Short mmCIF file of C-alpha atoms in Angstrom, two decimals:
data_model
loop_
_atom_site.label_atom_id
_atom_site.label_comp_id
_atom_site.label_asym_id
_atom_site.label_seq_id
_atom_site.Cartn_x
_atom_site.Cartn_y
_atom_site.Cartn_z
CA MET A 1 -0.02 -0.16 -0.22
CA PHE A 2 1.47 3.37 -1.11
CA ARG A 3 1.64 5.85 1.73
CA GLU A 4 2.61 9.43 1.12
CA ILE A 5 5.67 10.54 3.31
CA ALA A 6 7.17 13.77 1.79
CA GLY A 7 7.23 16.40 -0.83
CA VAL A 8 9.91 16.34 -3.66
CA ASP A 9 11.56 19.70 -2.26
CA ASP A 10 11.89 17.80 1.27
CA ILE A 11 14.91 16.08 0.11
CA LEU A 12 17.72 18.06 -1.75
CA PRO A 13 19.52 16.39 -4.73
CA GLY A 14 22.16 13.99 -3.27
CA GLY A 15 20.65 14.08 0.00
CA MET A 16 18.80 11.48 2.13
CA LYS A 17 16.24 11.56 4.76
CA ALA A 18 14.99 9.04 7.32
CA TYR A 19 11.34 8.21 8.00
CA THR A 20 9.08 5.84 9.96
CA ILE A 21 6.19 4.52 8.22
CA GLY A 22 4.09 1.86 9.92
CA GLY A 23 6.74 0.99 12.28
CA LYS A 24 9.35 0.55 9.50
CA GLU A 25 12.46 2.72 9.17
CA ILE A 26 13.17 3.62 5.72
CA VAL A 27 15.20 6.31 3.93
CA LEU A 28 14.40 8.40 0.98
CA CYS A 29 17.23 9.32 -1.44
CA ASN A 30 17.23 12.00 -4.15
CA ASP A 31 19.36 10.96 -7.05
CA ASP A 32 19.04 14.36 -8.98
CA GLY A 33 15.18 13.95 -9.03
CA ARG A 34 14.88 10.20 -9.09
CA PHE A 35 13.78 8.98 -5.45
CA TYR A 36 14.68 5.71 -4.18
CA ALA A 37 13.49 4.19 -0.75
CA PHE A 38 15.27 1.63 1.26
CA ASP A 39 15.65 0.01 4.93
CA ARG A 40 17.41 2.44 7.05
CA ARG A 41 19.70 0.00 8.69
CA CYS A 42 22.77 -1.30 7.17
CA GLY A 43 22.78 -4.98 6.44
CA HIS A 44 26.22 -5.16 8.12
CA MET A 45 25.89 -3.82 11.63
CA SER A 46 22.77 -2.09 11.46
CA ALA A 47 24.16 1.54 11.34
CA PRO A 48 21.69 4.23 10.39
CA LEU A 49 22.19 4.74 6.37
CA ASP A 50 20.75 8.25 6.37
CA MET A 51 23.83 9.23 8.21
CA GLY A 52 26.08 8.11 5.45
CA THR A 53 26.38 9.53 1.92
CA ALA A 54 24.86 8.99 -1.30
CA ASN A 55 26.56 9.52 -4.69
CA GLY A 56 23.91 8.99 -7.20
CA TYR A 57 22.14 5.79 -6.25
CA ILE A 58 25.11 4.27 -4.38
CA VAL A 59 24.73 4.83 -0.70
CA THR A 60 27.78 4.26 1.65
CA CYS A 61 27.30 3.24 5.33
CA PRO A 62 28.68 5.69 7.87
CA LEU A 63 30.26 2.91 10.14
CA HIS A 64 32.16 0.57 7.98
CA SER A 65 31.66 2.17 4.29
CA VAL A 66 29.74 -0.81 3.08
CA GLN A 67 28.04 0.40 -0.23
CA PHE A 68 24.55 -0.48 -1.35
CA ASP A 69 22.59 0.00 -4.73
CA ALA A 70 19.67 2.03 -3.75
CA THR A 71 17.72 0.66 -6.69
CA THR A 72 18.21 -2.98 -5.79
CA GLY A 73 19.50 -2.97 -2.30
CA LYS A 74 22.17 -5.14 -3.04
CA ALA A 75 25.43 -4.91 -1.16
CA LEU A 76 28.13 -3.76 -3.57
CA CYS A 77 31.42 -4.36 -1.20
CA PRO A 78 32.30 -5.65 2.04
CA PRO A 79 33.13 -3.48 4.96
CA VAL A 80 36.37 -1.53 5.07
CA PRO A 81 39.25 -4.24 4.89
CA ALA A 82 40.59 -5.12 8.46
CA TYR A 83 43.95 -4.49 9.42
CA SER A 84 46.35 -7.53 9.67
CA THR A 85 47.43 -8.02 13.22
CA GLY A 86 49.61 -10.66 15.00
CA ASP A 87 48.28 -9.71 18.37
CA VAL A 88 45.97 -12.32 19.97
CA ILE A 89 45.30 -10.02 23.10
CA PRO A 90 45.37 -6.35 22.45
CA LYS A 91 47.85 -4.52 24.35
CA THR A 92 47.24 -0.83 23.19
CA GLN A 93 44.23 1.02 21.96
CA ASP A 94 45.53 0.93 18.41
CA ASN A 95 45.84 -3.00 18.64
CA PHE A 96 42.41 -3.14 20.27
CA THR A 97 40.89 -1.36 17.27
CA ARG A 98 42.84 -3.69 14.90
CA TRP A 99 41.67 -6.73 16.70
CA ILE A 100 37.87 -5.45 16.56
CA ASP A 101 38.36 -4.99 12.89
CA GLU A 102 39.70 -8.53 12.41
CA LEU A 103 36.81 -9.65 14.21
CA MET A 104 34.42 -7.48 11.99
CA LYS A 105 35.59 -9.31 8.74
CA HIS A 106 33.68 -12.28 10.00
CA VAL A 107 30.41 -10.52 10.42
CA ARG A 108 28.02 -11.14 7.40
CA THR A 109 26.69 -8.12 5.14
CA CYS A 110 23.20 -8.76 3.77
CA ASP A 111 21.55 -6.82 1.03
CA ILE A 112 18.68 -4.29 2.20
CA ARG A 113 15.25 -4.27 1.39
CA THR A 114 14.09 -1.54 -1.34
CA TYR A 115 10.58 -0.01 -1.67
CA ALA A 116 8.66 1.04 -4.62
CA VAL A 117 8.33 4.68 -4.79
CA ARG A 118 5.78 6.97 -6.65
CA VAL A 119 5.97 10.80 -7.32
CA GLU A 120 2.83 12.53 -8.18
CA GLY A 121 1.93 16.15 -7.81
CA GLY A 122 5.07 17.06 -5.95
CA LYS A 123 4.43 14.25 -3.34
CA ILE A 124 6.32 11.22 -2.87
CA SER A 125 4.58 8.05 -1.75
CA VAL A 126 6.33 4.67 -0.74
CA ASP A 127 4.91 1.21 -0.96
CA VAL A 128 5.32 0.00 2.82
#
């Protein structure tokens, strides 16, 4: 069922904005007048994608730089590559960060759900 959630002027070209519709968190993305809707949460670590960046229809997560195609929801790349470390037990903050990065590469990245968008009379509706 399509639900009106925004006006076309509410999101600048290249911008994203989060909405909660019927209990679902979604993001609207404006790719130079083409609008896409997708799940707000990253398919890797559940970070809010609206706090990331949009370059056309490519959305980059702010947490680990996983990229998604906003037209299909497909994950286009894994998280930022982990650092290689020989430390088993972290001894410094830097080593701790590297240790966490090493663990993170084993966390699965899932595609995100996309939603059909309709633009009529300056209003954006999403099928949720």
